[in-house]
Coordinates of C-alpha atoms in Angstrom, one line a residue:
M1 CA 128.0 176.3 -74.9
K2 CA 126.0 176.0 -78.4
Y3 CA 122.5 176.7 -77.0
L4 CA 123.8 180.3 -76.0
E5 CA 125.6 180.7 -79.2
G6 CA 124.7 181.4 -83.4
P7 CA 121.0 180.4 -84.1
F8 CA 120.6 180.5 -80.3
A9 CA 122.4 183.8 -79.4
P10 CA 119.8 185.6 -77.0
V11 CA 119.3 188.9 -78.2
A12 CA 119.9 192.2 -75.5
E13 CA 117.3 194.8 -76.8
E14 CA 113.6 195.2 -77.1
V15 CA 112.5 196.9 -80.6
T16 CA 109.3 198.2 -82.4
A17 CA 109.5 198.5 -85.7
Y18 CA 106.8 199.8 -88.3
D19 CA 105.7 199.2 -92.2
L20 CA 108.6 196.5 -92.5
P21 CA 109.5 195.9 -96.1
V22 CA 107.9 192.8 -98.1
T23 CA 109.2 190.5 -100.5
G24 CA 106.4 189.0 -102.7
R25 CA 102.8 189.9 -101.3
I26 CA 101.2 189.1 -97.9
P27 CA 98.2 187.6 -98.6
A28 CA 95.0 189.9 -98.1
E29 CA 92.9 187.5 -95.9
L30 CA 95.9 187.2 -93.3
N31 CA 94.9 189.7 -90.7
G32 CA 96.3 188.9 -87.4
R33 CA 99.0 188.5 -85.2
Y34 CA 101.8 185.9 -85.3
L35 CA 103.7 185.2 -82.1
R36 CA 106.4 183.0 -81.0
N37 CA 107.7 182.7 -77.5
G38 CA 111.4 181.1 -76.6
P39 CA 113.8 181.4 -74.0
N40 CA 116.2 184.4 -74.2
P41 CA 118.6 184.1 -71.1
L42 CA 121.3 187.3 -70.7
G43 CA 123.8 187.5 -68.3
V44 CA 124.4 183.4 -67.8
E45 CA 126.7 183.4 -65.1
D46 CA 128.1 180.0 -66.1
P47 CA 127.3 178.6 -69.8
V48 CA 128.7 175.4 -69.2
V49 CA 125.9 174.3 -67.1
H50 CA 123.1 176.4 -69.0
L51 CA 120.1 174.8 -69.9
W52 CA 118.3 175.7 -73.1
G53 CA 115.0 176.7 -72.5
M54 CA 115.6 178.1 -69.2
G55 CA 115.8 182.0 -68.8
Q56 CA 113.7 184.8 -69.3
G57 CA 111.0 184.2 -71.9
M58 CA 111.0 186.8 -75.2
V59 CA 107.8 186.7 -77.2
H60 CA 108.4 187.9 -81.1
G61 CA 105.5 188.9 -83.1
V62 CA 104.5 190.4 -86.5
R63 CA 101.1 192.4 -86.9
L64 CA 99.4 191.8 -90.6
R65 CA 96.6 193.7 -92.0
D66 CA 95.0 194.0 -95.4
G67 CA 98.7 192.9 -96.9
R68 CA 100.7 195.1 -94.9
A69 CA 103.2 194.3 -92.4
E70 CA 102.3 196.9 -89.7
W71 CA 104.9 196.0 -87.0
Y72 CA 107.4 193.6 -85.4
R73 CA 108.4 193.9 -81.9
N74 CA 110.0 191.6 -79.6
R75 CA 109.2 192.1 -75.6
F76 CA 110.3 190.2 -72.4
V77 CA 107.9 188.5 -70.7
R78 CA 108.2 190.5 -67.6
T79 CA 107.7 188.3 -64.2
P80 CA 109.2 187.6 -61.6
G81 CA 112.0 184.6 -61.5
F82 CA 111.4 182.6 -64.8
A83 CA 109.2 184.0 -67.0
P84 CA 107.0 181.5 -69.6
M85 CA 109.2 180.8 -72.5
V86 CA 107.4 178.0 -74.0
H87 CA 104.5 178.8 -75.7
V88 CA 101.9 181.8 -76.6
I89 CA 98.3 181.0 -76.5
E90 CA 94.7 183.4 -77.2
H91 CA 92.3 182.3 -75.2
A92 CA 88.9 184.2 -73.8
Q93 CA 90.1 186.9 -75.9
R94 CA 92.9 187.2 -74.0
T95 CA 96.6 186.3 -74.9
F96 CA 99.0 184.4 -72.7
A97 CA 102.4 183.2 -72.8
L98 CA 102.7 179.3 -71.3
A99 CA 105.3 177.8 -69.4
E100 CA 105.4 174.2 -67.6
G101 CA 106.6 172.7 -64.3
G102 CA 104.6 174.9 -62.1
L103 CA 105.2 178.1 -63.8
P104 CA 102.1 180.4 -63.9
P105 CA 101.2 181.7 -67.1
A106 CA 101.6 185.5 -68.0
E107 CA 99.1 187.7 -69.6
L108 CA 99.9 189.9 -72.2
D109 CA 98.2 192.9 -74.5
E110 CA 97.8 193.5 -78.0
E111 CA 101.8 195.2 -78.3
L112 CA 102.8 192.4 -76.2
N113 CA 103.5 194.0 -73.0
T114 CA 103.2 191.8 -69.7
V115 CA 100.4 192.4 -67.8
R116 CA 100.0 190.7 -65.4
V117 CA 101.3 186.8 -63.9
C118 CA 97.9 185.0 -64.1
E119 CA 96.0 182.3 -63.1
L120 CA 94.9 180.7 -66.2
G121 CA 93.8 176.7 -65.7
G122 CA 94.6 177.7 -62.0
T123 CA 93.3 175.0 -59.6
E124 CA 93.0 174.8 -55.7
E125 CA 96.1 172.8 -55.9
G126 CA 98.1 175.4 -57.0
F127 CA 98.2 173.7 -61.1
T128 CA 97.7 175.9 -63.9
A129 CA 97.2 175.7 -67.8
G130 CA 100.7 173.8 -69.0
A131 CA 102.8 174.9 -71.6
H132 CA 101.0 172.2 -74.3
S133 CA 97.5 173.4 -73.8
K134 CA 95.3 172.6 -76.4
H135 CA 91.7 173.9 -77.8
D136 CA 88.8 171.7 -79.0
P137 CA 87.6 173.5 -82.0
L138 CA 84.3 171.9 -81.7
T139 CA 83.7 173.0 -78.0
G140 CA 86.4 176.1 -77.7
E141 CA 87.7 174.5 -74.4
L142 CA 91.0 174.7 -73.2
H143 CA 92.6 171.4 -72.2
S144 CA 95.8 171.3 -69.7
L145 CA 97.9 168.6 -68.3
S146 CA 100.4 169.9 -66.0
Y147 CA 102.9 168.7 -63.5
M148 CA 105.1 170.3 -60.8
P149 CA 108.2 169.0 -59.9
G150 CA 108.0 167.2 -56.4
R151 CA 104.5 166.2 -56.3
D152 CA 103.4 162.3 -57.5
F153 CA 100.7 163.4 -59.2
V154 CA 99.7 165.4 -62.7
Q155 CA 96.4 167.3 -63.2
Y156 CA 94.1 167.6 -66.3
I157 CA 92.2 170.7 -66.3
V158 CA 89.3 172.0 -68.7
T159 CA 88.7 175.8 -68.9
D160 CA 85.6 176.8 -70.6
P161 CA 85.6 179.3 -73.7
G162 CA 85.2 182.4 -71.0
G163 CA 88.1 181.6 -69.0
S164 CA 86.9 179.7 -66.0
V165 CA 88.1 176.1 -64.9
V166 CA 85.2 173.6 -65.0
Q167 CA 87.0 170.2 -64.5
T168 CA 90.2 169.3 -63.1
T169 CA 91.2 165.4 -62.5
A170 CA 94.2 164.3 -60.8
I171 CA 96.1 161.4 -62.0
P172 CA 98.2 159.7 -59.7
M173 CA 101.9 158.9 -60.9
T174 CA 104.8 157.3 -59.4
R175 CA 107.0 159.9 -59.6
T176 CA 106.9 163.6 -61.4
P177 CA 107.1 163.1 -65.0
F178 CA 108.6 165.5 -67.4
M179 CA 105.4 165.9 -69.0
H180 CA 106.3 168.3 -72.0
D181 CA 102.9 167.6 -74.1
F182 CA 100.0 165.0 -74.5
A183 CA 97.4 164.3 -76.9
L184 CA 93.8 165.3 -77.0
T185 CA 90.8 163.5 -78.8
E186 CA 87.1 163.8 -78.9
E187 CA 86.8 161.5 -76.2
H188 CA 90.1 160.8 -74.7
V189 CA 93.5 162.1 -73.1
V190 CA 96.5 160.3 -73.9
L191 CA 99.4 161.0 -71.7
W192 CA 102.7 159.2 -71.6
D193 CA 105.1 158.4 -68.5
T194 CA 109.0 158.0 -69.9
P195 CA 111.9 157.3 -68.0
L196 CA 112.1 161.3 -68.2
G197 CA 111.4 162.8 -65.0
F198 CA 112.4 164.2 -61.8
D199 CA 114.6 162.8 -59.1
G200 CA 113.8 165.5 -56.2
F201 CA 113.8 168.6 -58.4
E202 CA 116.2 167.5 -60.8
C203 CA 115.2 166.4 -64.3
R204 CA 117.2 163.6 -65.9
W205 CA 116.5 160.3 -67.9
L206 CA 115.9 157.4 -65.3
P207 CA 116.6 154.1 -67.4
G208 CA 115.2 151.7 -64.7
H209 CA 111.9 153.9 -65.0
P210 CA 109.1 151.8 -66.6
T211 CA 107.7 153.5 -70.3
R212 CA 103.9 153.9 -70.2
V213 CA 100.9 155.3 -72.0
G214 CA 97.7 156.2 -70.2
V215 CA 94.3 156.4 -71.9
M216 CA 91.7 158.4 -69.5
P217 CA 88.1 159.7 -70.8
R218 CA 87.8 163.1 -70.8
T219 CA 85.3 163.2 -68.3
G220 CA 87.6 161.7 -65.9
G221 CA 88.0 158.4 -64.4
D222 CA 90.3 155.6 -64.5
V223 CA 93.7 155.6 -66.7
R224 CA 94.3 152.3 -68.7
W225 CA 98.3 152.3 -69.0
L226 CA 100.1 150.4 -71.5
D227 CA 103.6 149.5 -71.3
I228 CA 106.0 150.2 -74.4
D229 CA 109.5 149.6 -74.3
P230 CA 111.5 153.1 -73.2
I231 CA 111.0 155.9 -75.5
H232 CA 111.3 159.6 -75.4
V233 CA 108.5 161.4 -76.7
S234 CA 108.6 165.1 -77.6
H235 CA 105.5 166.8 -79.2
T236 CA 102.3 165.9 -80.6
L237 CA 101.1 166.3 -84.1
N238 CA 97.5 165.8 -83.5
A239 CA 95.4 162.4 -82.2
Y240 CA 91.8 161.4 -83.0
D241 CA 89.2 158.5 -82.1
D242 CA 88.9 155.9 -84.5
G243 CA 86.0 153.2 -83.5
D244 CA 87.6 151.5 -80.3
A245 CA 91.0 152.4 -81.1
I246 CA 93.0 156.1 -80.6
V247 CA 95.2 157.4 -83.5
V248 CA 98.2 159.6 -82.2
D249 CA 101.1 161.1 -84.7
L250 CA 103.7 162.1 -82.6
V251 CA 107.6 163.1 -82.4
T252 CA 109.6 160.2 -80.6
A253 CA 113.4 159.6 -80.1
E254 CA 115.3 156.3 -78.7
G255 CA 116.7 157.3 -75.0
P256 CA 118.3 158.5 -73.0
F257 CA 117.1 162.4 -73.3
D258 CA 119.3 164.7 -71.3
P259 CA 118.0 167.8 -70.7
A260 CA 121.2 169.7 -70.8
D261 CA 121.5 168.6 -74.4
P262 CA 118.2 168.6 -76.0
G263 CA 119.5 168.7 -79.6
A264 CA 121.6 165.4 -78.9
I265 CA 118.5 163.1 -80.3
R266 CA 117.2 161.9 -83.3
P267 CA 113.8 162.8 -83.2
T268 CA 111.4 160.9 -86.0
L269 CA 107.8 161.0 -86.9
D270 CA 105.7 158.0 -85.9
R271 CA 101.9 156.8 -85.9
W272 CA 100.3 155.1 -82.6
T273 CA 97.3 153.0 -83.2
I274 CA 96.2 152.4 -79.2
T275 CA 93.9 149.5 -79.1
P276 CA 92.3 148.4 -75.4
D277 CA 95.1 146.2 -75.0
K278 CA 98.2 147.2 -76.8
I279 CA 100.1 149.9 -79.1
H280 CA 100.9 149.4 -82.2
Q281 CA 103.7 151.7 -83.1
R282 CA 104.8 152.5 -87.2
R283 CA 107.6 154.8 -88.2
V284 CA 105.8 157.4 -90.4
D285 CA 109.2 159.0 -91.3
D286 CA 112.9 158.2 -89.9
R287 CA 114.3 161.7 -90.8
P288 CA 115.2 163.9 -88.2
Q289 CA 112.2 166.1 -87.6
D290 CA 110.3 167.9 -84.6
F291 CA 107.9 170.6 -84.0
P292 CA 105.3 169.0 -85.9
R293 CA 101.9 171.2 -86.4
V294 CA 98.3 170.6 -87.8
N295 CA 95.2 172.9 -89.2
E296 CA 94.0 173.3 -85.6
A297 CA 90.6 173.3 -86.9
R298 CA 91.0 169.5 -87.0
T299 CA 92.7 169.0 -83.2
T300 CA 90.8 165.9 -82.1
R301 CA 89.6 165.1 -85.3
P302 CA 90.7 163.0 -88.1
H303 CA 93.5 164.9 -90.2
R304 CA 95.1 164.4 -93.6
Y305 CA 98.1 166.9 -93.4
G306 CA 100.9 167.4 -91.2
Y307 CA 103.9 170.1 -91.2
S308 CA 106.7 169.7 -89.3
A309 CA 110.5 171.1 -89.3
A310 CA 114.0 170.1 -89.4
T311 CA 116.2 172.7 -87.5
A312 CA 119.4 173.7 -86.5
L313 CA 118.3 172.1 -83.1
Y314 CA 119.5 169.0 -83.9
G315 CA 122.1 169.9 -87.0
I316 CA 121.2 166.7 -88.8
P317 CA 121.1 166.5 -92.3
F318 CA 117.5 166.1 -93.9
A319 CA 117.2 164.4 -97.6
P320 CA 114.2 165.1 -99.6
Q321 CA 112.9 161.3 -100.6
G322 CA 114.6 160.2 -103.4
M323 CA 117.6 162.3 -103.0
P324 CA 121.2 161.6 -102.5
P325 CA 122.6 162.8 -99.3
D326 CA 124.5 165.6 -101.0
H327 CA 121.1 167.5 -101.4
A328 CA 119.9 167.6 -97.9
F329 CA 119.1 170.6 -96.5
T330 CA 120.0 171.8 -93.3
N331 CA 117.0 173.7 -92.2
A332 CA 113.5 172.4 -94.1
L333 CA 110.3 172.1 -93.3
V334 CA 108.0 169.1 -94.3
K335 CA 104.5 168.8 -95.2
H336 CA 103.1 165.0 -94.9
D337 CA 100.2 163.6 -96.3
L338 CA 99.6 161.0 -93.7
K339 CA 96.8 159.5 -96.3
R340 CA 99.0 159.0 -99.5
G341 CA 101.9 158.5 -97.1
T342 CA 104.0 160.8 -98.9
N343 CA 105.7 164.3 -98.2
E344 CA 106.7 167.6 -99.9
V345 CA 110.0 169.2 -98.4
H346 CA 110.8 173.1 -98.4
G347 CA 114.5 173.3 -97.7
F348 CA 116.4 176.3 -97.0
G349 CA 120.2 177.8 -97.2
R350 CA 122.8 176.3 -94.7
D351 CA 122.8 179.2 -92.2
E352 CA 118.6 180.1 -92.7
A353 CA 118.0 178.8 -89.2
V354 CA 114.0 177.4 -89.3
G355 CA 111.7 176.7 -86.3
E356 CA 108.4 175.8 -86.0
A357 CA 105.8 176.7 -88.9
V358 CA 102.0 177.4 -87.8
F359 CA 99.1 177.0 -90.2
A360 CA 97.0 180.0 -90.9
A361 CA 93.7 179.0 -92.5
A362 CA 92.3 180.8 -95.4
G363 CA 89.5 178.2 -96.3
Q364 CA 87.6 175.5 -95.3
G365 CA 89.5 173.0 -96.8
E366 CA 92.5 171.1 -94.5
D367 CA 95.5 172.4 -96.6
E368 CA 93.6 175.5 -97.7
G369 CA 96.1 178.4 -96.0
Y370 CA 99.2 179.5 -95.5
L371 CA 102.7 178.1 -93.0
L372 CA 104.3 181.1 -91.1
T373 CA 107.7 180.7 -89.5
Y374 CA 110.7 182.6 -88.7
V375 CA 113.6 182.0 -90.9
H376 CA 117.5 183.8 -90.1
N377 CA 118.3 185.3 -93.5
P378 CA 122.3 185.7 -93.3
R379 CA 122.7 188.0 -96.4
R380 CA 121.0 190.6 -94.0
N381 CA 122.3 188.9 -90.3
A382 CA 118.5 189.4 -89.7
S383 CA 115.5 187.5 -89.6
D384 CA 112.6 187.5 -92.2
L385 CA 108.8 186.2 -91.6
V386 CA 108.2 183.7 -94.3
I387 CA 105.1 182.5 -95.8
L388 CA 104.8 179.3 -97.7
S389 CA 101.1 178.2 -99.6
A390 CA 100.2 175.1 -98.1
Q391 CA 98.8 174.0 -101.4
D392 CA 102.3 175.0 -103.2
F393 CA 104.4 174.2 -100.7
T394 CA 107.5 173.8 -102.4
G395 CA 107.0 177.1 -104.5
E396 CA 108.3 179.8 -103.7
P397 CA 107.2 181.9 -100.7
V398 CA 104.5 183.9 -101.1
A399 CA 106.0 186.8 -98.9
R400 CA 108.9 187.7 -96.7
V401 CA 108.6 190.0 -94.7
Q402 CA 111.9 191.7 -93.5
L403 CA 112.3 192.1 -89.7
P404 CA 114.9 194.4 -88.8
V405 CA 116.7 192.2 -86.0
R406 CA 117.4 188.5 -85.6
V407 CA 115.0 186.3 -83.8
P408 CA 116.8 183.1 -82.0
L409 CA 115.7 179.8 -82.4
G410 CA 112.8 179.4 -80.0
L411 CA 110.0 177.0 -79.2
H412 CA 106.4 177.6 -79.9
G413 CA 103.7 180.0 -81.2
N414 CA 100.7 180.7 -83.1
W415 CA 98.9 182.7 -85.5
L416 CA 96.1 184.9 -83.8
P417 CA 93.6 186.0 -86.5
D418 CA 91.5 188.9 -85.9
R419 CA 87.9 188.3 -84.9

């Protein structure tokens, strides 16, 4: 079971370390915490049937302040049953670990200890904020699209800056979809109903189920559904309104998708332009990549730059444009200039497993800031927090913070700056 071995292998202990060694120089303007969540299953009874993404969540964090790496911590999310293992965000001046499929969030303290199971985004029907809840930087609201196995509807939930639910909209479905992510613009919610869904309480690819894209006003109301050829949708980079059209940049893959083997697909970056009666699909980059991110200040608005990762999850070589395959990287980060149609690649070594990178703003320019990600350092058999300059993307890392332990490949996280 490869999802319990190598870069995926769980770690057994919670660790705290202070005054971490640094190669290079941490930018003085980076004051805050970089946090990332992911599954850390221990004591798996039958590895053959284990699903990556299941098991107790563990949040890994580094505290940066005044050019120093003050601490590293990894902490289990300690809630009954399956703990939130997909994402970690900040809202209403509180930190939350998020999951999906009906698992409620968990509130964490400043040092990543679990405070309580909470009802962030909680509704009368039992839904809570979903794994890919999105902040609107213009309003401060948190927008969620949540599903629960056994329910034939999903809920769109809006939580105000203070943490109170101010809007809920039930969206009828033909069965429970696996709706891991969605898209948000200033005026619309965009959701996808693909063949990946629940047959009872079993999640699997249902080849007879149509693929359709729904568009709904953020104020609620009827959903306009448009059919497309069968496809799996992984993650959203960003979306925005463009007159009567909606532009969505997202990662897709040809089906079928097997939840037991998520690394078996070949995800690529696409742009969908959704008009009132049609979806125009264009391939932006056909090289394997996932975990797309944007400068969060551009969420719901037009963006020029996006960032994605070629990771060991898929194990497919990634070659920079114009380079022969034997120059391909096993692990890399990619900066896309979606205005010019170009990209830059920052490659890592064969055993330097890299995951999602998040953008930390350091100015008003869209790419004025840094990318932060955990990267396995095979020389130390531990991980580094790597900091790249977004404007010198292919250059040497600005800094490498040496962590005392290995961080397994995981899912999603955020840079939470001091306020």
